[in-house]
Tab-separated table of C-alpha atoms in Angstrom:
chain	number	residue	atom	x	y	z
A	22	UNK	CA	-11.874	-2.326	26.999
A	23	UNK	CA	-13.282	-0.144	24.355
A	24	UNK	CA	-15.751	-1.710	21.618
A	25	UNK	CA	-13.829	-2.403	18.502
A	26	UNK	CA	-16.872	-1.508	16.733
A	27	UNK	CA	-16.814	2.144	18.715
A	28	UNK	CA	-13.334	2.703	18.047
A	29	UNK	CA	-13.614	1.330	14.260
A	30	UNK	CA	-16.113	3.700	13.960
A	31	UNK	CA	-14.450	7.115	15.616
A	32	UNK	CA	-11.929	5.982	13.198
A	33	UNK	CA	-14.125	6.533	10.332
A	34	UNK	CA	-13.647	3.133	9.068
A	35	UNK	CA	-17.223	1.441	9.058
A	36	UNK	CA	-19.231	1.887	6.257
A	37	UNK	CA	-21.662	-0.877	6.272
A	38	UNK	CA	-22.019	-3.699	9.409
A	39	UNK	CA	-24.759	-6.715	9.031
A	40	UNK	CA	-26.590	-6.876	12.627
A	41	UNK	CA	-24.613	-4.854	14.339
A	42	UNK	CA	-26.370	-5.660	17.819
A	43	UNK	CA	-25.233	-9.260	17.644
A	44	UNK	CA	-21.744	-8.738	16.239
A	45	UNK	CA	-21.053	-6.111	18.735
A	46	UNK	CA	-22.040	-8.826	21.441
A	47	UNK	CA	-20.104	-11.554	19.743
A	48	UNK	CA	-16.953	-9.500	19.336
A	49	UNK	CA	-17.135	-8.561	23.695
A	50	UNK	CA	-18.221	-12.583	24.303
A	51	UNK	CA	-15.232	-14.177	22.755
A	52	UNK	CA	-12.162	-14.649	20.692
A	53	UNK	CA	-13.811	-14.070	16.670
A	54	UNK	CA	-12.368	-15.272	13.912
A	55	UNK	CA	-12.503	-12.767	10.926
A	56	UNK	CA	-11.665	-12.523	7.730
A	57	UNK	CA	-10.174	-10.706	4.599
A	58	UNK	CA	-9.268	-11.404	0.946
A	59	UNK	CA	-7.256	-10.360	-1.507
A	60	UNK	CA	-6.935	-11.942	-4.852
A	61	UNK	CA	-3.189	-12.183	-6.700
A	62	UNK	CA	-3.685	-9.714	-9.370
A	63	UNK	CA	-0.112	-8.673	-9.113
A	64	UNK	CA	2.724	-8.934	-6.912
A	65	UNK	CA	2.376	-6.494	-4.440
A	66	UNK	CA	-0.325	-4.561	-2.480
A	67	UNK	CA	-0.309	-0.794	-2.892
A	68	UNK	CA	-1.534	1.584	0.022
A	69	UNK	CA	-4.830	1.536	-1.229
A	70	UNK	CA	-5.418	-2.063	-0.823
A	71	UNK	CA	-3.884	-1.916	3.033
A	72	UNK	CA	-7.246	-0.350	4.429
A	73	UNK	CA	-8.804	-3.078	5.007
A	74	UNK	CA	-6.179	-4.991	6.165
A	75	UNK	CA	-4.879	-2.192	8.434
A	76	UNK	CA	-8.792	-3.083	10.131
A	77	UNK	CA	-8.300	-6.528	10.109
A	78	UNK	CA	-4.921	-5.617	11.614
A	79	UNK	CA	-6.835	-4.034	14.545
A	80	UNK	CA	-8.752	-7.312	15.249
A	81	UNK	CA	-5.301	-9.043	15.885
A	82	UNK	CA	-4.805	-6.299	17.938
A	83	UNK	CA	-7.344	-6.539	20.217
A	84	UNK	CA	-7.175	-10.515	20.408
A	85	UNK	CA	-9.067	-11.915	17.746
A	86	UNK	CA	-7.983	-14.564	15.372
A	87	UNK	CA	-7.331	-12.734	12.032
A	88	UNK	CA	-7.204	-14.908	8.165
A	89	UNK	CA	-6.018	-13.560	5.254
A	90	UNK	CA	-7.115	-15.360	2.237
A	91	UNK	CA	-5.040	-15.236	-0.964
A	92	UNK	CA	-7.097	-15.958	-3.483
A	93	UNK	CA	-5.083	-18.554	-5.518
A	94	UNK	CA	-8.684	-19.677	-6.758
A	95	UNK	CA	-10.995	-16.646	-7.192
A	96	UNK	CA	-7.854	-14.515	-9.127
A	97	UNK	CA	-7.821	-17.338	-11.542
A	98	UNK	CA	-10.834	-16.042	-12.944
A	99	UNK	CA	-11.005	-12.349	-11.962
A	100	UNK	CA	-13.610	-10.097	-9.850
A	101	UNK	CA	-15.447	-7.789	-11.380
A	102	UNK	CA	-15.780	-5.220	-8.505
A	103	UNK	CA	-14.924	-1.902	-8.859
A	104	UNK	CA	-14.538	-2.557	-12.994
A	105	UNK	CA	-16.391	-1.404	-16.052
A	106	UNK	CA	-14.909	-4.082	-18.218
A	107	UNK	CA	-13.612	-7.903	-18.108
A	108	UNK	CA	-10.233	-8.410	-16.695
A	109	UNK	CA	-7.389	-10.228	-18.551
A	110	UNK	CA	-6.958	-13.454	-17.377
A	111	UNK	CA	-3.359	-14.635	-15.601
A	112	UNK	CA	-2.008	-17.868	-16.461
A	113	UNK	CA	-1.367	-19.949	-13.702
A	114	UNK	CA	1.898	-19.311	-13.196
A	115	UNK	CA	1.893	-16.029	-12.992
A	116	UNK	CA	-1.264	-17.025	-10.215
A	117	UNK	CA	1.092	-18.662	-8.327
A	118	UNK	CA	4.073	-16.205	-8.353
A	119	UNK	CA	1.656	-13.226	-6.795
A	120	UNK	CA	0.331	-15.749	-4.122
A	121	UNK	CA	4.626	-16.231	-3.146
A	122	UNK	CA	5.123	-12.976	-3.136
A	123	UNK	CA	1.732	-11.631	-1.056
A	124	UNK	CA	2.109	-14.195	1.347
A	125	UNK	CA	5.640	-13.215	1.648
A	126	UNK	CA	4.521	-9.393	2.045
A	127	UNK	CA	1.672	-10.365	4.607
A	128	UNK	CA	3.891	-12.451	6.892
A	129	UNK	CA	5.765	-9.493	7.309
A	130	UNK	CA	2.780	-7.106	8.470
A	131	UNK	CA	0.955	-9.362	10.394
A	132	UNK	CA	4.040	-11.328	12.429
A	133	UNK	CA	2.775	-14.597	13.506
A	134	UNK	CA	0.352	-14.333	16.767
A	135	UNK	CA	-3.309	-14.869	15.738
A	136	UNK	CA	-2.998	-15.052	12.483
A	137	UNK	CA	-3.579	-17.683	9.555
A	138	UNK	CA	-2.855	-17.261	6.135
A	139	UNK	CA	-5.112	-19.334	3.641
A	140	UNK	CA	-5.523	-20.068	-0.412
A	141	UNK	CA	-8.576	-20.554	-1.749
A	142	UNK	CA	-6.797	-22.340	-4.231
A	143	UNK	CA	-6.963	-25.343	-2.291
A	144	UNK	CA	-10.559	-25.970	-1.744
A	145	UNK	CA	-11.718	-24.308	-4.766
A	146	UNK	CA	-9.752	-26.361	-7.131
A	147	UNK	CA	-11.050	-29.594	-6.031
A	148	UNK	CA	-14.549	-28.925	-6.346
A	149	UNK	CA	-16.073	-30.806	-10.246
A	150	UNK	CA	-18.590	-28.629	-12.004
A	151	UNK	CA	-21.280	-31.114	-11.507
A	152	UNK	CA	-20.739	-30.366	-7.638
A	153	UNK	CA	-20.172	-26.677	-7.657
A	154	UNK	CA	-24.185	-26.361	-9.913
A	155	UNK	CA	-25.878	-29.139	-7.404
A	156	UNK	CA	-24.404	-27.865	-4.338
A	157	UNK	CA	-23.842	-24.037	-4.698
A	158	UNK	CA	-25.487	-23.174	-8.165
A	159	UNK	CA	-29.098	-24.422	-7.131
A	160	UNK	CA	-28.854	-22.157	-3.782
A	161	UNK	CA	-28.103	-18.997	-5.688
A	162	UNK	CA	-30.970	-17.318	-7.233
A	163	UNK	CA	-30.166	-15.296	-10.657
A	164	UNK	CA	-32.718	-12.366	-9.915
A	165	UNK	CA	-31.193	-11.307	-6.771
A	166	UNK	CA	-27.457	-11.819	-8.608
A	167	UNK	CA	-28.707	-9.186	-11.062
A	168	UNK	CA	-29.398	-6.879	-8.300
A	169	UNK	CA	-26.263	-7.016	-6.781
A	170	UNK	CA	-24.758	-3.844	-7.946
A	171	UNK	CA	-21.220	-5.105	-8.704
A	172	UNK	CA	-23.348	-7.201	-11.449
A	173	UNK	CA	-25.829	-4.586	-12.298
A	174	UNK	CA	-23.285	-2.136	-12.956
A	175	UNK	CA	-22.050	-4.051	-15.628
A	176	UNK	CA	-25.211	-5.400	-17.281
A	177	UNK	CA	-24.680	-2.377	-19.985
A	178	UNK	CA	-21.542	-3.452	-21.117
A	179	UNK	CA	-22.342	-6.806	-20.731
A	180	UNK	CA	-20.207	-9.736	-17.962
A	181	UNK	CA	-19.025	-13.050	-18.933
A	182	UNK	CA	-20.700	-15.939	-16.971
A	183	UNK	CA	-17.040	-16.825	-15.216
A	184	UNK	CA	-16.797	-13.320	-13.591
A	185	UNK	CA	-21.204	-13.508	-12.735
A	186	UNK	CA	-19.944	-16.653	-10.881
A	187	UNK	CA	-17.201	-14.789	-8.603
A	188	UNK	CA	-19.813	-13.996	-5.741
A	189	UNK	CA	-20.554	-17.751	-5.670
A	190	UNK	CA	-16.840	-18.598	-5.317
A	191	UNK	CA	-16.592	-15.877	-2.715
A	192	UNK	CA	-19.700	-17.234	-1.010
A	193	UNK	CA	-18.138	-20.587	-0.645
A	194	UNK	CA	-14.798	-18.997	0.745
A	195	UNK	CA	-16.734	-17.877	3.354
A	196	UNK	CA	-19.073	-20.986	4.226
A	197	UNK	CA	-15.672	-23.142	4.188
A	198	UNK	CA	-13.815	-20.981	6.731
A	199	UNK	CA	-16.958	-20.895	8.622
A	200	UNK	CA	-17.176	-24.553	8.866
A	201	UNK	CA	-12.996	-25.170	9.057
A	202	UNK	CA	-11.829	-22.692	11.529
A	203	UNK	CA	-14.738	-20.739	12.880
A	204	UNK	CA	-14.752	-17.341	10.967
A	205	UNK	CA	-18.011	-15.340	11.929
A	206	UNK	CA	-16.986	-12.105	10.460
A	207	UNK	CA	-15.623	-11.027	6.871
A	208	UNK	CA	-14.503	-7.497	6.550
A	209	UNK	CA	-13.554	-5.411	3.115
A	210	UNK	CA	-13.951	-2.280	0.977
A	211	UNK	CA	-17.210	-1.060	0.372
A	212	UNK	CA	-17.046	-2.534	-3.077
A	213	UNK	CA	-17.644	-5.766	-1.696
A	214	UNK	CA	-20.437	-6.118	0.399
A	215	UNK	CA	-22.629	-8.003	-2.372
A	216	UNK	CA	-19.865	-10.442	-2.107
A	217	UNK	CA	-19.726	-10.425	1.345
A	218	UNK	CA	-23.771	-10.897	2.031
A	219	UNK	CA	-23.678	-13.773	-0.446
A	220	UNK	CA	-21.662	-15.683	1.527
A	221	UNK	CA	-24.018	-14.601	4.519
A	222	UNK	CA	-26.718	-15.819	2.516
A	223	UNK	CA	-25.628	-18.953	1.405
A	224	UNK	CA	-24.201	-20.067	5.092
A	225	UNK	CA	-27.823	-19.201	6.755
A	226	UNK	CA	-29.195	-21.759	3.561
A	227	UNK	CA	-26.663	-24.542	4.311
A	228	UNK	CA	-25.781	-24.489	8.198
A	229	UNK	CA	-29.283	-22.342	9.476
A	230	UNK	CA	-30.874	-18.950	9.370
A	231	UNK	CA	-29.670	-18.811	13.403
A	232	UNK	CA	-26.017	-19.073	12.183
A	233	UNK	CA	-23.921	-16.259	13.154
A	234	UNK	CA	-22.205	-14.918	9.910
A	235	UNK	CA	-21.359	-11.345	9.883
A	236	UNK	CA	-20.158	-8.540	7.527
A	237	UNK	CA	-18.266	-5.713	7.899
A	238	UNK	CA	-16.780	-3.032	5.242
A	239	UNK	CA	-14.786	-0.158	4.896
A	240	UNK	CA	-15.943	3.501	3.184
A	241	UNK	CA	-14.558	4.014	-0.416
A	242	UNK	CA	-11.645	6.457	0.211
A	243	UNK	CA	-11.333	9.818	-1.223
A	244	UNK	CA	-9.080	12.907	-1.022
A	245	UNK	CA	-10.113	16.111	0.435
A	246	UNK	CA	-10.153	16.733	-3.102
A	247	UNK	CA	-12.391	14.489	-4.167
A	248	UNK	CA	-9.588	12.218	-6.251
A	249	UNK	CA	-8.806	8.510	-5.521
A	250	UNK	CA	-6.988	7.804	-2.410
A	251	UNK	CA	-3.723	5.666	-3.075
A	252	UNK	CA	-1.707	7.373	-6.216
A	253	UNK	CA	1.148	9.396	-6.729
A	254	UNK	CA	2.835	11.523	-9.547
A	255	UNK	CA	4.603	8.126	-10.329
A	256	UNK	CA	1.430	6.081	-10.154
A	257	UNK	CA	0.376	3.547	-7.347
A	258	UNK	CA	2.212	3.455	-4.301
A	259	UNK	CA	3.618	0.221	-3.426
A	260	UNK	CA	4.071	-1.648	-0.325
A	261	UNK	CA	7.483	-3.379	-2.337
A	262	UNK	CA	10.000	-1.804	-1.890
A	263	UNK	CA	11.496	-2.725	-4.910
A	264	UNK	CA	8.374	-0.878	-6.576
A	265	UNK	CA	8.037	1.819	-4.421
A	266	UNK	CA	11.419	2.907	-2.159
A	267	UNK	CA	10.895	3.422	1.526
A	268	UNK	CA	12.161	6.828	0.846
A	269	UNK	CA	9.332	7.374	-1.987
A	270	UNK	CA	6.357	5.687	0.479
A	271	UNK	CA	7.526	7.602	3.219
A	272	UNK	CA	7.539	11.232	0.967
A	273	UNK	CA	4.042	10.129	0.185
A	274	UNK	CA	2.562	9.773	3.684
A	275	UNK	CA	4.819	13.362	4.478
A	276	UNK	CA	3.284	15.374	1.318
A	277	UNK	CA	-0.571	14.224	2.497
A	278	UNK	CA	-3.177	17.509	2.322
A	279	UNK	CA	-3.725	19.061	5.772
A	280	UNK	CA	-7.532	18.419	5.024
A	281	UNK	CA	-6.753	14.729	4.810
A	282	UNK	CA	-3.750	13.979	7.287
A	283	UNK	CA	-5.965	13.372	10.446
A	284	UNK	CA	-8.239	11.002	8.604
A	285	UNK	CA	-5.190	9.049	7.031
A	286	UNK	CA	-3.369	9.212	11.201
A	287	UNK	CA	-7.437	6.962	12.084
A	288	UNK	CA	-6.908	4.796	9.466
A	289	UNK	CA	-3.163	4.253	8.928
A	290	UNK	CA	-1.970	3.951	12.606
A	291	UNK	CA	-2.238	2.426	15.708
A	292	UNK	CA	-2.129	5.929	17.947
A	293	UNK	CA	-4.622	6.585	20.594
A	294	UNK	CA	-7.262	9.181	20.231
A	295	UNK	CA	-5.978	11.313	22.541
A	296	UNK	CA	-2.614	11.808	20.822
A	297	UNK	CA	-4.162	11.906	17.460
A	298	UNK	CA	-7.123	14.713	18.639
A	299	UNK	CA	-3.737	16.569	19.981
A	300	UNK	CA	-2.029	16.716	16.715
A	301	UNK	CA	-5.246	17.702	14.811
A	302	UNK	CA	-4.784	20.498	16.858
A	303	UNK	CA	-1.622	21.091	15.620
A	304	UNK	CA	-2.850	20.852	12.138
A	305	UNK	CA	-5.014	24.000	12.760
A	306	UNK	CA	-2.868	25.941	14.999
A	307	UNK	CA	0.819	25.434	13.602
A	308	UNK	CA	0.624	23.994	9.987
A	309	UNK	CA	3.376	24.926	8.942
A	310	UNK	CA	5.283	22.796	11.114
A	311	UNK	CA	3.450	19.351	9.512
A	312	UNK	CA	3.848	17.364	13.189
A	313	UNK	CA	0.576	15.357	12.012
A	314	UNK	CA	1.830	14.425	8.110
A	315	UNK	CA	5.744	13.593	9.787
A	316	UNK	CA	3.473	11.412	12.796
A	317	UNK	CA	1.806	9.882	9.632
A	318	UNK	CA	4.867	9.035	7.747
A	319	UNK	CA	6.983	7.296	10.513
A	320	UNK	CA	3.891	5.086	11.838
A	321	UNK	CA	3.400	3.640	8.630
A	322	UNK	CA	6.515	3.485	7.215
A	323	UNK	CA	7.683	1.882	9.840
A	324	UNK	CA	4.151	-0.771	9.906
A	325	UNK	CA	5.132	-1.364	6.260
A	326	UNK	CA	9.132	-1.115	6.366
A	327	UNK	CA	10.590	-0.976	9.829
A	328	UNK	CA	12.253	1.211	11.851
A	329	UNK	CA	15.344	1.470	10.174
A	330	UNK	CA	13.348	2.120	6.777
A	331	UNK	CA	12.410	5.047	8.989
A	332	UNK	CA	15.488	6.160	10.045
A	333	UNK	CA	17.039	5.605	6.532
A	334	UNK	CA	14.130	8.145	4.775
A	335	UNK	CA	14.439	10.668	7.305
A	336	UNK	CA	18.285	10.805	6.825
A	337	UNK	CA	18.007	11.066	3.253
A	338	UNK	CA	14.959	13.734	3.365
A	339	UNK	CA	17.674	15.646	5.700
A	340	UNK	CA	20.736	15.595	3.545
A	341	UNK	CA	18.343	16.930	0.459
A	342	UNK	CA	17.083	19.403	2.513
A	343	UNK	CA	20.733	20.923	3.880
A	344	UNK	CA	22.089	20.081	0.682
A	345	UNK	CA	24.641	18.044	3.345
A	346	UNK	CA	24.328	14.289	0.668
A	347	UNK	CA	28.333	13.350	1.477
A	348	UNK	CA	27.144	10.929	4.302
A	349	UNK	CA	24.700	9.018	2.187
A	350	UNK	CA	25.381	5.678	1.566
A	351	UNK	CA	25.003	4.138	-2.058
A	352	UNK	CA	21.464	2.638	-1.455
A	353	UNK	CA	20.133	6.070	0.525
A	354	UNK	CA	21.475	7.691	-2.823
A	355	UNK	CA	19.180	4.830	-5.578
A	356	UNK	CA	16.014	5.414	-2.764
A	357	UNK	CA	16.484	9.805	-2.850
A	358	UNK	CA	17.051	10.543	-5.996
A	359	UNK	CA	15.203	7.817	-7.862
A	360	UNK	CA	13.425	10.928	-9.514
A	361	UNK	CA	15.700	13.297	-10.235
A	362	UNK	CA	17.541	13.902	-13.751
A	363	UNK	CA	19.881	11.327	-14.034
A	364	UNK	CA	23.339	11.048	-16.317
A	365	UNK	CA	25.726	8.336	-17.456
A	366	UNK	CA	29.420	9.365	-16.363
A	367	UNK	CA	32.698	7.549	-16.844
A	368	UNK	CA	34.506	6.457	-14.347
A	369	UNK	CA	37.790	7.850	-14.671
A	370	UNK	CA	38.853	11.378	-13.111
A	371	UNK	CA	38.044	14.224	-15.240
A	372	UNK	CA	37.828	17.978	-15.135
A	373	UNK	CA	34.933	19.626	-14.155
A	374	UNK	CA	34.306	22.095	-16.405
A	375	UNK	CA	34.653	19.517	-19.124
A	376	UNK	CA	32.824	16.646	-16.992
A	377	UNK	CA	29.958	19.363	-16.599
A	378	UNK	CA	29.359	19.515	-20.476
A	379	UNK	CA	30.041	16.251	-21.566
A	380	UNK	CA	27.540	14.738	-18.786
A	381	UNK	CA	24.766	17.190	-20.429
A	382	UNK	CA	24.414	19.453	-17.104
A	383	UNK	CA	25.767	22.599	-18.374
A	384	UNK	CA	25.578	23.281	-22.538
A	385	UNK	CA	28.720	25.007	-22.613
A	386	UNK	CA	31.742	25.167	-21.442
A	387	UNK	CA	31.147	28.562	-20.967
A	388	UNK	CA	28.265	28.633	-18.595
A	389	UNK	CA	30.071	25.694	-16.811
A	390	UNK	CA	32.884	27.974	-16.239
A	391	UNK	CA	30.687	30.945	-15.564
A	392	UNK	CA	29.063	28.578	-12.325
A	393	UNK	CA	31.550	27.419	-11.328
A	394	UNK	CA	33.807	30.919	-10.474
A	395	UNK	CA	30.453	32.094	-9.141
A	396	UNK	CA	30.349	29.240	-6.730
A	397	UNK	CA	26.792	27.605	-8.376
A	398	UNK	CA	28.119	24.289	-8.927
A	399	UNK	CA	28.462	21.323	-6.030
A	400	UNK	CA	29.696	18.106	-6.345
A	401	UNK	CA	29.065	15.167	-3.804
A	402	UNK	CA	27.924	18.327	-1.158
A	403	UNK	CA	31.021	20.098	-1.328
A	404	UNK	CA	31.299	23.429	-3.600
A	405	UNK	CA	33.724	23.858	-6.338
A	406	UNK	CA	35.049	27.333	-7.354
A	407	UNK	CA	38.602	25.633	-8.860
A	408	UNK	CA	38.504	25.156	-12.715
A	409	UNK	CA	41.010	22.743	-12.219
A	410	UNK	CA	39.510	20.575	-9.969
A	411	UNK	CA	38.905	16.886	-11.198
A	412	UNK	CA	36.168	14.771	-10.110
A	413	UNK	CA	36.893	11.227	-9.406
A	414	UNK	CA	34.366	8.545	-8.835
A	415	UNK	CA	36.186	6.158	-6.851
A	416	UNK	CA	36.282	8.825	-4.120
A	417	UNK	CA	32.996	8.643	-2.597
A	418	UNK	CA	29.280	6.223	-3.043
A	419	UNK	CA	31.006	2.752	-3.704
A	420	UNK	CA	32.264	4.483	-6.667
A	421	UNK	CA	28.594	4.234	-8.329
A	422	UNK	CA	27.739	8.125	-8.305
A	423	UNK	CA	28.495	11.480	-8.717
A	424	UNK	CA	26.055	13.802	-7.082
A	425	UNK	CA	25.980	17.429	-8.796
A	426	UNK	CA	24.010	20.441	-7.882
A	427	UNK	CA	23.685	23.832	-9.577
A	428	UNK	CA	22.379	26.330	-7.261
A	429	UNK	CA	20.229	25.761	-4.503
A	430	UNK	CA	18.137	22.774	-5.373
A	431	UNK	CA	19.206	21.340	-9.069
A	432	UNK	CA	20.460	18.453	-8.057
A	433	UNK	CA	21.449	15.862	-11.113
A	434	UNK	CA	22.616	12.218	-10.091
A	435	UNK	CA	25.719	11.046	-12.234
A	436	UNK	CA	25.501	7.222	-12.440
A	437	UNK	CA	28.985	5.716	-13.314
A	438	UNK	CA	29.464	3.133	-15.802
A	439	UNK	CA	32.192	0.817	-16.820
């Protein structure tokens, strides 16, 4: 069985390890339980915060016992990695609705075989300041704080004492799971390895220096063009699909740069190197065809979504394509053409040349007649050359849209209202 440090690492997906020697030997003696965190600053990951996990996802894979920590506790008061400023603190509530609703999302990627969802929440809360400055406090030394560069980044614009405190709170996540369920190994984005080694620290002070604690994170990751990884022309990429539609995550992974696409296929799927190496060939020798960037899309659409997610964006991506959209159902419809212009159209039967106008599409009834004889307008896939012809709502799409297109690819969605 291949090292999952080697293959982590042909991957591209190690950018620092602590004692790499012994964690290698650890990882081939015996089932390891690792770790990673993610505090509820909203409601839903985006792609950008599924590397890590994707890596701790590997771990399960290869029969170790994976934890993901919510961090009911530490997002109370806010990390300052990766931040120039102080964050705006959540009221509890608001806490506690993000930890539902990751826990919901991670049950889903994860399934239930080796794997342990936690809240920091419920250790953290019922440790009493007095405890938390004679038991932690006095073990943490404010010089080497300072150095840590999430901290010394920030000493410019100055950092309240509740976020300087976060690496102690993380250090005692990872000295508790030690100590409750035997995690060895923490693993997360580059940005947190101060964190990380804290807790490292701290566990070789309480338990022993011979204690095995390890860390483990992933490289910051960038674009061929040198732009954050993770963002679209809509913003952040969601893993909800209420945020982001299947359709719209799986048109993200399908657009990816050549450059990148065989980087994203190591880090975003579970295919063998051999079957990856053979479709970074094709990347070189038929572009055009995008094999690698569709490969991309369906693996992790279908990690994130499921296969019928799959099937669904592929089917919609087809009828835009041909132009063929009278098979769609209603909800392929809301996912494809999220985007596009959009128009409010009654829902009784009217002409077309008049519907044209009065939904905004054309701005005269001129030019709607004029595209209409020249066979430039298409309603619900079908083309229209009749001046007469009426266009009724109830025919087609749950009676919820229209779906006009003026030539090849204008496509406007009319959305019919009461």
């Amino acid at each position: 069985m291949t090292n999952i440090i080697d293959e982590l690492k042909w991957r591209g997906a190690v950018n620092q390890v602590s004692d790499e020697e012994n964690l290698s030997k650890l990882l081939d003696e015996k089932s390891v339980g690792v770790y990673c965190g993610t505090d509820p600053t909203g409601d839903s990951l985006h792609v950008g915060h599924l590397i890590p996990f994707m890596m701790l996802k590997r771990f399960q894979l290869a029969g170790h016992r994976a934890f993901i920590l919510i961090g009911g506790g530490t997002g109370s008061i806010g990390d300052p990695s990766g931040r120039s400023t102080e964050r705006t603190l959540q009221t509890m509530e608001q806490v506690h609705h993000n930890e539902e609703a990751l826990t919901s999302q991670m049950k889903k990627l994860f399934g239930e075989d080796n794997i342990t969802i936690v809240n920091n929440y419920d250790w953290l809360s019922k440790i009493s300041l007095l405890d938390f400055l004679r038991d932690y406090g006095k073990l943490f030394n404010i010089n080497t704080m300072l150095n840590k560069e999430v901290v010394a980044s920030r000493l410019e614009v100055g950092i309240s004492f509740t976020e300087f405190t976060y690496q102690i709170l993380q250090a005692v996540d990872f000295h508790h799971l030690l100590l409750e369920n035997d995690v060895q190994l923490q693993i997360g984005g580059a940005d947190q390895w101060g964190n990380i080694t804290a807790g490292i620290d701290l566990i070789h002070k309480m338990e022993g220096s011979d204690t095995q604690a390890f860390a483990l994170t992933i490289p910051l990751m960038l674009k061929a063009d040198g732009t954050k990884f993770g963002k679209s022309a809509g913003g952040a990429v969601w893993l909800d699909p209420e945020k982001t539609t299947p359709y719209e995550f799986y048109q993200f992974w399908l657009n990816q740069d050549d450059r990148d696409v065989v980087k994203y296929l190591k880090y975003f799927t579970f295919l063998g190197k051999e079957e990856i190496e053979e479709l970074a060939k094709k990347v070189k020798t038929e572009p055009e065809k995008r094999e690698a960037q569709r490969r991309l899309a369906e693996e992790v659409t279908e990690f994130v979504h499921g296969k019928e997610a799959v099937h669904q964006a592929e089917h919609i991506s087809k009828a835009l394509f041909s132009g063929e959209v009278k098979d769609l159902t209603a909800d392929e419809i809301e996912q494809g053409f999220k985007n596009m212009p959009t128009v409010t159209v009654n829902k009784e039967p009217e002409n077309i040349v008049e519907w044209l106008v009065e939904s905004g599409i054309e701005k005269s009834k001129r030019q709607a007649r004029e595209d209409v004889t020249n066979g430039a307008i298409y309603i619900n896939g079908d083309r229209i050359k009749d001046l007469e012809f009426m266009i009724d709502p109830s025919k087609q799409f749950d009676g919820k849209f229209v779906i006009a297109r003026r030539g090849k690819k204008r496509y406007f969605l009319g959305r019919v209202i009461d």
